[in-house]
Amino acid sequence: QVQLVESGGGLVQAGGSLRLSCAASGSIFRINHMGWYRQAPGKQRELVAAITNGGSTNYADSAKGRFTISRDNAKNTVYLQMNSLKAEETAVYYCRMIELRDYWGQGTQVTVSS
């Protein structure tokens, strides 16, 4: 049984920063993809940033230059450093891991006040 546990969400003022963490545990064979997605009320879930096992990264255009995704392979943990946050980025942020199967975390709320 694989579990993803997210942490680091919360309330922050516009322009502030947050760091999200997602730790994977359980019977993990080989992680191919770890990423962060977000879903705002009434909107579809969207990719924020992702990182492959080899360290290649992919960012949403809105996140480039402000967000940084990183990964600790030894700990099966992925991080998302978010700077200069905007009110419109208020959403539930989900961690995703693609291994032999596709796993999602339970989500962590990020609220950016204007």
CSV table of C-alpha atoms in Angstrom, one decimal:
chain,number,residue,atom,x,y,z
A,1,GLN,CA,0.0,0.0,0.0
A,2,VAL,CA,1.5,3.3,-1.1
A,3,GLN,CA,0.6,6.5,0.7
A,4,LEU,CA,1.4,10.1,-0.1
A,5,VAL,CA,1.4,12.5,2.8
A,6,GLU,CA,1.3,16.3,2.0
A,7,SER,CA,2.2,19.1,4.3
A,8,GLY,CA,3.0,22.8,4.3
A,9,GLY,CA,-0.2,24.3,3.1
A,10,GLY,CA,-1.8,27.2,4.9
A,11,LEU,CA,-2.8,30.9,4.7
A,12,VAL,CA,-0.4,33.4,3.4
A,13,GLN,CA,-0.6,37.0,2.2
A,14,ALA,CA,-0.2,37.8,-1.5
A,15,GLY,CA,3.5,38.1,-2.2
A,16,GLY,CA,4.4,35.6,0.5
A,17,SER,CA,5.9,32.1,0.3
A,18,LEU,CA,5.1,28.6,1.2
A,19,ARG,CA,6.9,25.3,0.9
A,20,LEU,CA,4.9,22.1,0.3
A,21,SER,CA,6.2,18.7,1.0
A,22,CYS,CA,5.0,15.3,-0.1
A,23,ALA,CA,6.4,12.1,1.3
A,24,ALA,CA,5.7,8.8,-0.3
A,25,SER,CA,5.7,5.6,1.8
A,26,GLY,CA,4.9,2.0,1.3
A,27,SER,CA,6.0,-0.6,-1.3
A,28,ILE,CA,7.6,1.7,-3.8
A,29,PHE,CA,9.4,0.1,-6.7
A,30,ARG,CA,10.6,3.0,-9.0
A,31,ILE,CA,9.1,6.4,-9.1
A,32,ASN,CA,8.9,7.9,-12.6
A,33,HIS,CA,7.1,11.1,-11.9
A,34,MET,CA,6.3,13.2,-8.9
A,35,GLY,CA,4.4,16.4,-9.3
A,36,TRP,CA,2.2,19.0,-7.8
A,37,TYR,CA,-1.2,19.9,-9.2
A,38,ARG,CA,-3.9,22.3,-7.9
A,39,GLN,CA,-7.6,22.6,-8.2
A,40,ALA,CA,-9.4,25.9,-7.4
A,41,PRO,CA,-13.2,25.9,-6.8
A,42,GLY,CA,-15.1,25.4,-10.0
A,43,LYS,CA,-12.0,24.8,-12.0
A,44,GLN,CA,-10.2,21.7,-13.4
A,45,ARG,CA,-7.2,20.3,-11.7
A,46,GLU,CA,-4.0,21.6,-13.4
A,47,LEU,CA,-0.3,20.8,-13.3
A,48,VAL,CA,1.8,23.2,-11.3
A,49,ALA,CA,5.2,21.5,-11.5
A,50,ALA,CA,6.6,18.0,-12.0
A,51,ILE,CA,9.9,16.3,-11.8
A,52,THR,CA,11.1,13.0,-13.2
A,53,ASN,CA,13.3,10.4,-11.7
A,54,GLY,CA,16.2,11.8,-13.6
A,55,GLY,CA,15.6,15.3,-12.3
A,56,SER,CA,14.0,16.9,-15.4
A,57,THR,CA,11.4,19.5,-14.4
A,58,ASN,CA,8.3,20.9,-16.0
A,59,TYR,CA,6.4,24.0,-14.9
A,60,ALA,CA,3.1,25.6,-15.7
A,61,ASP,CA,3.8,28.9,-17.4
A,62,SER,CA,2.3,30.7,-14.4
A,63,ALA,CA,4.7,29.0,-12.1
A,64,LYS,CA,7.9,29.6,-14.0
A,65,GLY,CA,10.3,31.9,-12.2
A,66,ARG,CA,8.4,31.8,-8.9
A,67,PHE,CA,8.0,28.1,-8.0
A,68,THR,CA,10.7,25.5,-7.7
A,69,ILE,CA,10.1,21.8,-7.5
A,70,SER,CA,12.8,19.5,-6.0
A,71,ARG,CA,13.1,15.9,-5.0
A,72,ASP,CA,14.9,13.8,-2.4
A,73,ASN,CA,15.0,10.4,-3.9
A,74,ALA,CA,16.4,8.8,-0.8
A,75,LYS,CA,13.4,10.0,1.1
A,76,ASN,CA,10.9,9.6,-1.7
A,77,THR,CA,9.9,13.2,-1.0
A,78,VAL,CA,9.1,16.0,-3.4
A,79,TYR,CA,9.0,19.7,-2.4
A,80,LEU,CA,7.4,22.7,-4.0
A,81,GLN,CA,8.8,26.1,-3.0
A,82,MET,CA,6.3,28.8,-3.9
A,83,ASN,CA,7.3,32.4,-3.9
A,84,SER,CA,5.5,35.6,-4.7
A,85,LEU,CA,2.1,33.9,-4.3
A,86,LYS,CA,-1.0,35.4,-5.9
A,87,ALA,CA,-4.5,35.4,-4.6
A,88,GLU,CA,-5.7,33.5,-7.7
A,89,GLU,CA,-3.4,30.7,-6.7
A,90,THR,CA,-5.7,29.8,-3.9
A,91,ALA,CA,-6.5,26.2,-4.4
A,92,VAL,CA,-6.1,22.7,-3.0
A,93,TYR,CA,-2.7,21.4,-4.0
A,94,TYR,CA,-2.3,17.7,-4.7
A,95,CYS,CA,0.8,15.6,-4.9
A,96,ARG,CA,0.9,13.0,-7.6
A,97,MET,CA,3.3,10.0,-7.9
A,98,ILE,CA,3.5,7.8,-11.0
A,99,GLU,CA,5.2,4.5,-10.2
A,100,LEU,CA,3.7,1.2,-11.3
A,101,ARG,CA,0.4,2.9,-10.6
A,102,ASP,CA,-0.8,6.4,-10.4
A,103,TYR,CA,-1.2,7.8,-6.9
A,104,TRP,CA,-2.6,11.0,-5.5
A,105,GLY,CA,-2.3,12.6,-2.1
A,106,GLN,CA,-5.3,13.9,-0.1
A,107,GLY,CA,-4.5,17.5,-0.9
A,108,THR,CA,-3.5,20.5,1.1
A,109,GLN,CA,-5.2,23.8,1.1
A,110,VAL,CA,-3.3,26.9,0.1
A,111,THR,CA,-5.1,30.2,0.7
A,112,VAL,CA,-3.5,33.4,-0.6
A,113,SER,CA,-5.1,36.5,0.8
A,114,SER,CA,-5.1,39.7,-1.2
